[in-house]
mmCIF file of C-alpha atoms in Angstrom:
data_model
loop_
_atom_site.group_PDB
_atom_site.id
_atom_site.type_symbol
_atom_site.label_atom_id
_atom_site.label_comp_id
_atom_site.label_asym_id
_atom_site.label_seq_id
_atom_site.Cartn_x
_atom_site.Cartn_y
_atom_site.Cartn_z
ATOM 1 C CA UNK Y 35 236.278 128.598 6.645
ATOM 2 C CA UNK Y 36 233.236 128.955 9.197
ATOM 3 C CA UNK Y 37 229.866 128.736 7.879
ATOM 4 C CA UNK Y 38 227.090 129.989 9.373
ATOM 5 C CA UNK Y 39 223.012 131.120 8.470
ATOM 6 C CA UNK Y 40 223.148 134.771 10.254
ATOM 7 C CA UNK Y 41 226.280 136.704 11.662
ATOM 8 C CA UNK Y 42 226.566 139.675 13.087
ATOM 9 C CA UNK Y 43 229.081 141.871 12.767
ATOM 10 C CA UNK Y 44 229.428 144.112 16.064
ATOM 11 C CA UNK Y 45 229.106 142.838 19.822
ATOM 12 C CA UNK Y 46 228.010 146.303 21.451
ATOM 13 C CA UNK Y 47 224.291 146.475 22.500
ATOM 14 C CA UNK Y 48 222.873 146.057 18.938
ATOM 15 C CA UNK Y 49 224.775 143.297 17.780
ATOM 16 C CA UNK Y 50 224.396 141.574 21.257
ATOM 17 C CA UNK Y 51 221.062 141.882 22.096
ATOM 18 C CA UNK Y 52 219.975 140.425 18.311
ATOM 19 C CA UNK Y 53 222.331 137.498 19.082
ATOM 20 C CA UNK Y 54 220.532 137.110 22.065
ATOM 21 C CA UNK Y 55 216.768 137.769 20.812
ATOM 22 C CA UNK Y 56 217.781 135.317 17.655
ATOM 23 C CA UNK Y 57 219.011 132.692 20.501
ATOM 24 C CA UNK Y 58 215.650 132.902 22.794
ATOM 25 C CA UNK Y 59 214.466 131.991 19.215
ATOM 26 C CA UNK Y 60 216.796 128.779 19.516
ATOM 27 C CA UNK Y 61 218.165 130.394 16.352
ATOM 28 C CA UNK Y 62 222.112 130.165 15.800
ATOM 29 C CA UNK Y 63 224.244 133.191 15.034
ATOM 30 C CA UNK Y 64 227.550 134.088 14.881
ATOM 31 C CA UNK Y 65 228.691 137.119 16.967
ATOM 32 C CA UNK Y 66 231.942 138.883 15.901
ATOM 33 C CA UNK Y 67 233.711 142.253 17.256
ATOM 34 C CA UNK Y 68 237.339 143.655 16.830
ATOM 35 C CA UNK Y 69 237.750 144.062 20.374
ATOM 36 C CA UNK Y 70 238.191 141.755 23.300
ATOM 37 C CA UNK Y 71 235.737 142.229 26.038
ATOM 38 C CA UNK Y 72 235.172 144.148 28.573
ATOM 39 C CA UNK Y 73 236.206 147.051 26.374
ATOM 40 C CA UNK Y 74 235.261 150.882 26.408
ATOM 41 C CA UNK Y 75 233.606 153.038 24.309
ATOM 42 C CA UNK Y 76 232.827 157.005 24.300
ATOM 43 C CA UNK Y 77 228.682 157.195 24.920
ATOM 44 C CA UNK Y 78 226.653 159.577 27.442
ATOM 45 C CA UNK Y 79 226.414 156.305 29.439
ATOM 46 C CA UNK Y 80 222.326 156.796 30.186
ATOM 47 C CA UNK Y 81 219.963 153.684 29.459
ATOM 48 C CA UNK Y 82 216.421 154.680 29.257
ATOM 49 C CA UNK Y 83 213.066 153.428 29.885
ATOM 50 C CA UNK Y 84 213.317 152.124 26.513
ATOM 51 C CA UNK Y 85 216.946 150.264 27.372
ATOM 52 C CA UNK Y 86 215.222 148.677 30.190
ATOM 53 C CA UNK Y 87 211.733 147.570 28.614
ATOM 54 C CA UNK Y 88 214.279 145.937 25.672
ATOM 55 C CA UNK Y 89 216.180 143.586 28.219
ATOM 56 C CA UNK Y 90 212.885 142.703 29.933
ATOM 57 C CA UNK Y 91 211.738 141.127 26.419
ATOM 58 C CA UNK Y 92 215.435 139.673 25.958
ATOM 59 C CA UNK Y 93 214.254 137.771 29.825
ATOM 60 C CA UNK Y 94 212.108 139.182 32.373
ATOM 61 C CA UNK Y 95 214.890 139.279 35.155
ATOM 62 C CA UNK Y 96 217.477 141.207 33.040
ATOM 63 C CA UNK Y 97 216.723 144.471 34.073
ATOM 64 C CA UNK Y 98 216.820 143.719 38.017
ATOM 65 C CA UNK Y 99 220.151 141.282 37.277
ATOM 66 C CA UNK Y 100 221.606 144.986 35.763
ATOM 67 C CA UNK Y 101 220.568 146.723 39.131
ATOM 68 C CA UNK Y 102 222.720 144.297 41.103
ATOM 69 C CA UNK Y 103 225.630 145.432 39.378
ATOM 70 C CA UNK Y 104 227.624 147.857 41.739
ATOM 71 C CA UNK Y 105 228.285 149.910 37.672
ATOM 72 C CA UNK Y 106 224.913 150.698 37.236
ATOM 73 C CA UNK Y 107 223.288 153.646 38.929
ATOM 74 C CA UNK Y 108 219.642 153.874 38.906
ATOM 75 C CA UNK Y 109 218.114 156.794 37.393
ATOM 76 C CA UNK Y 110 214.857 158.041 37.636
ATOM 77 C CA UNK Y 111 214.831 161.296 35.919
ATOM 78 C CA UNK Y 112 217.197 163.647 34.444
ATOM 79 C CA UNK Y 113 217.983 167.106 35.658
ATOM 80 C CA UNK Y 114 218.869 169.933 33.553
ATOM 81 C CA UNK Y 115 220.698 172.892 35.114
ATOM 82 C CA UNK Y 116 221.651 176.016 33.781
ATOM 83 C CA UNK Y 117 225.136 177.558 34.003
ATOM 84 C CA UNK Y 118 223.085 180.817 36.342
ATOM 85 C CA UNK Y 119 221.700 177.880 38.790
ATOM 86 C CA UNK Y 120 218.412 177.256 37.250
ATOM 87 C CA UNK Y 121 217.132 173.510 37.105
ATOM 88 C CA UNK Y 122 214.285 171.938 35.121
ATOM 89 C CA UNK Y 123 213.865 168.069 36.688
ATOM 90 C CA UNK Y 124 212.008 165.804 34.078
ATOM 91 C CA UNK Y 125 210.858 162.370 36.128
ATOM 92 C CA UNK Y 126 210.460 159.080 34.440
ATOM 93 C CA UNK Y 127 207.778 158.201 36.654
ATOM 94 C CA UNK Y 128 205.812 160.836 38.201
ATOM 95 C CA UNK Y 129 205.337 160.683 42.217
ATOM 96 C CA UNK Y 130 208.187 157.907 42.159
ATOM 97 C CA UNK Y 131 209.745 156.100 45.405
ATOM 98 C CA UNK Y 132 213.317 155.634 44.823
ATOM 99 C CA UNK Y 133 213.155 153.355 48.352
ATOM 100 C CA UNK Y 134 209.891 151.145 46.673
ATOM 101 C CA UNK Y 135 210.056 151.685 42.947
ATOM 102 C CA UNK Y 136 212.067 149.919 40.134
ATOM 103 C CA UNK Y 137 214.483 152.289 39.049
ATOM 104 C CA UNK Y 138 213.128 153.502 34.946
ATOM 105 C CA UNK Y 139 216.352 153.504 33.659
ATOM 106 C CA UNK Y 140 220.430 153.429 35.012
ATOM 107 C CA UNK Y 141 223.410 155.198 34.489
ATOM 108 C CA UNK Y 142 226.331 152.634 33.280
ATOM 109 C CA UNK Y 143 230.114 152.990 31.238
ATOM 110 C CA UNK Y 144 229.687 151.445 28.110
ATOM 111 C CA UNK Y 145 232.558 148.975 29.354
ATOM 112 C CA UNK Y 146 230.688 147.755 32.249
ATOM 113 C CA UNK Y 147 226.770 147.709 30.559
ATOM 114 C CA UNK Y 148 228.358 146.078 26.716
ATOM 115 C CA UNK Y 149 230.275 143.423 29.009
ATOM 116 C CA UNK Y 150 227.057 142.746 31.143
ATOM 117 C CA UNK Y 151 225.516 141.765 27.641
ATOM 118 C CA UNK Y 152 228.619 139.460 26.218
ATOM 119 C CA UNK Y 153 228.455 138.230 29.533
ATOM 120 C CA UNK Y 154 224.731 136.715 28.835
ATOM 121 C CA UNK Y 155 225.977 136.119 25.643
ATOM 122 C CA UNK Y 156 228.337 133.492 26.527
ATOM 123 C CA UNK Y 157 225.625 131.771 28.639
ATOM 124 C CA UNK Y 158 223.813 131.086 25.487
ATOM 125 C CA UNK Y 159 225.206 128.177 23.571
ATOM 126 C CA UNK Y 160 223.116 129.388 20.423
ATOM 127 C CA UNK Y 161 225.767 132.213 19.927
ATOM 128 C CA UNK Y 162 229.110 131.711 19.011
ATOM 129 C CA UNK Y 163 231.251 134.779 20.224
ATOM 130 C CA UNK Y 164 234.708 135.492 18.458
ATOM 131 C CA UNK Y 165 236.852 138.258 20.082
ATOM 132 C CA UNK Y 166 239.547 140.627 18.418
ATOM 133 C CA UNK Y 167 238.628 139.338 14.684
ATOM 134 C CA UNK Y 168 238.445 142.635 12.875
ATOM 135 C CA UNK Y 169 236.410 142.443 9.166
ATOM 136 C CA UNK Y 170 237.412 145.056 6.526
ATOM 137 C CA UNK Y 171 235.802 143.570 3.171
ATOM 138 C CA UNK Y 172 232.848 141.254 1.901
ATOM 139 C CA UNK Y 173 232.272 139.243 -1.017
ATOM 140 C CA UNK Y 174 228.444 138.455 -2.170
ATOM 141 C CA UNK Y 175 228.519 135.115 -3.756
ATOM 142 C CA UNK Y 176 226.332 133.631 -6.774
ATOM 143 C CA UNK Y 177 223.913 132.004 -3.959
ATOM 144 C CA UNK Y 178 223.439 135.297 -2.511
ATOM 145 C CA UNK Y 179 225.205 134.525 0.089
ATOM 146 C CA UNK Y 180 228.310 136.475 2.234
ATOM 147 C CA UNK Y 181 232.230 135.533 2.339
ATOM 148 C CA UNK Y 182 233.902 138.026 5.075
ATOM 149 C CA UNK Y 183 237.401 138.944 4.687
ATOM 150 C CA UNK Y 184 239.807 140.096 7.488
ATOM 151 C CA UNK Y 185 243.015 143.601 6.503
ATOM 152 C CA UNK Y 186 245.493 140.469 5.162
ATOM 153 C CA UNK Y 187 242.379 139.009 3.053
ATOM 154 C CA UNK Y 188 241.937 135.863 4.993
ATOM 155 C CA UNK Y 189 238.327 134.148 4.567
ATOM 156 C CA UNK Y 190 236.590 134.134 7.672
ATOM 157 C CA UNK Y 191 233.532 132.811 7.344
ATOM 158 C CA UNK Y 192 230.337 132.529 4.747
ATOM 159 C CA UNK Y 193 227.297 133.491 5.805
ATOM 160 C CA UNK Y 194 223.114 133.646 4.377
ATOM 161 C CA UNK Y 195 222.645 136.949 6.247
ATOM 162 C CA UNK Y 196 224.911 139.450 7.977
ATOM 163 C CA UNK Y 197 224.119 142.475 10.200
ATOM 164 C CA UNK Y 198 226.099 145.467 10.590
ATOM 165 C CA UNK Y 199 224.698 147.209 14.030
ATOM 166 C CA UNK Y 200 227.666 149.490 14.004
ATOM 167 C CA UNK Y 201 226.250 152.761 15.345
ATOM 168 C CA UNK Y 202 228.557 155.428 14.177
ATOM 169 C CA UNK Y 203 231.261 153.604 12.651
ATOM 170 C CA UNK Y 204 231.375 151.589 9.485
ATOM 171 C CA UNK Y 205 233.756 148.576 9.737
ATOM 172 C CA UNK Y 206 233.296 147.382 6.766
ATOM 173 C CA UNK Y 207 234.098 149.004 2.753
ATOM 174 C CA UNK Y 208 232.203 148.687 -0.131
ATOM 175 C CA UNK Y 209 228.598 148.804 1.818
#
């Protein structure tokens, strides 16, 4: 059985941006999703301001690295329009340059932006990635710490402290 201080269970954008946050930290974690990357998932496929100040902290180049990718579509605003024609435009920056200025946020698939971010995950030896290793069930142990358990019952792994970033789904019972 692996054994580990912190895992997290989930590598979309939550789970793989604390993996890589912990590892700019020189902190170890363990990194675990069902699926095998580059997968898809159902989102509105906008990253914000916010999205973009986050992968600055992760490492200052991140954000223009994402802008290289021929997947991600800079965005400066959003534009609402009406089904009779009318449109409201709401800027990110006011009086921007789309020629000149960065780009406040980009449009990406969740398959192309969560693979950008496993991608610098596997660049960091700190993390340990495993791929297509579903968890159902956990066990808290007298130490306090966590035994997870794949659908046949198998022991994974024990770990001090786990994180769930699942968004909308929960992958694991009992919580």
């Amino acid at each position: 059985m692996y054994k580990t201080d912190i895992c997290i269970l989930g590598a979309g954008p939550g789970g793989a941006t604390a993996a890589l946050h912990l590892a700019n930290k020189g902190i170890p974690s363990l990194l675990i999703d069902k699926a095998a990357f580059p997968r898809d998932k159902i989102c509105g496929d906008a990253l914000s301001g916010k999205v973009v100040n986050e992968l600055r902290r992760i490492a200052p180049e991140l954000p223009e690295l994402l802008g290289t990718q021929q997947e991600a579509l800079p965005s400066w605003g959003i534009h609402f329009i009406s089904p009779g024609g009318h449109k409201l435009s709401v800027p990110f920056l006011q009086n921007y340059n789309a020629a000149k200025d960065v780009p406040a946020g980009y449009i990406s698939k969740r398959i192309y932006f969560d693979n950008f971010l496993v991608e610098q995950v596997r660049q960091r030896p700190e993390i340990e990635l495993w791929e297509n290793v579903e968890m159902t069930k956990y066990e808290r142990e007298e130490d306090g710490s966590f035994i997870l358990r794949n659908k046949q019952g198998r022991r994974w792994c024990r770990q001090n402290y786990c994180w769930l970033p699942t968004g909308h789904s929960q992958a694991l019972q009992d919580i």
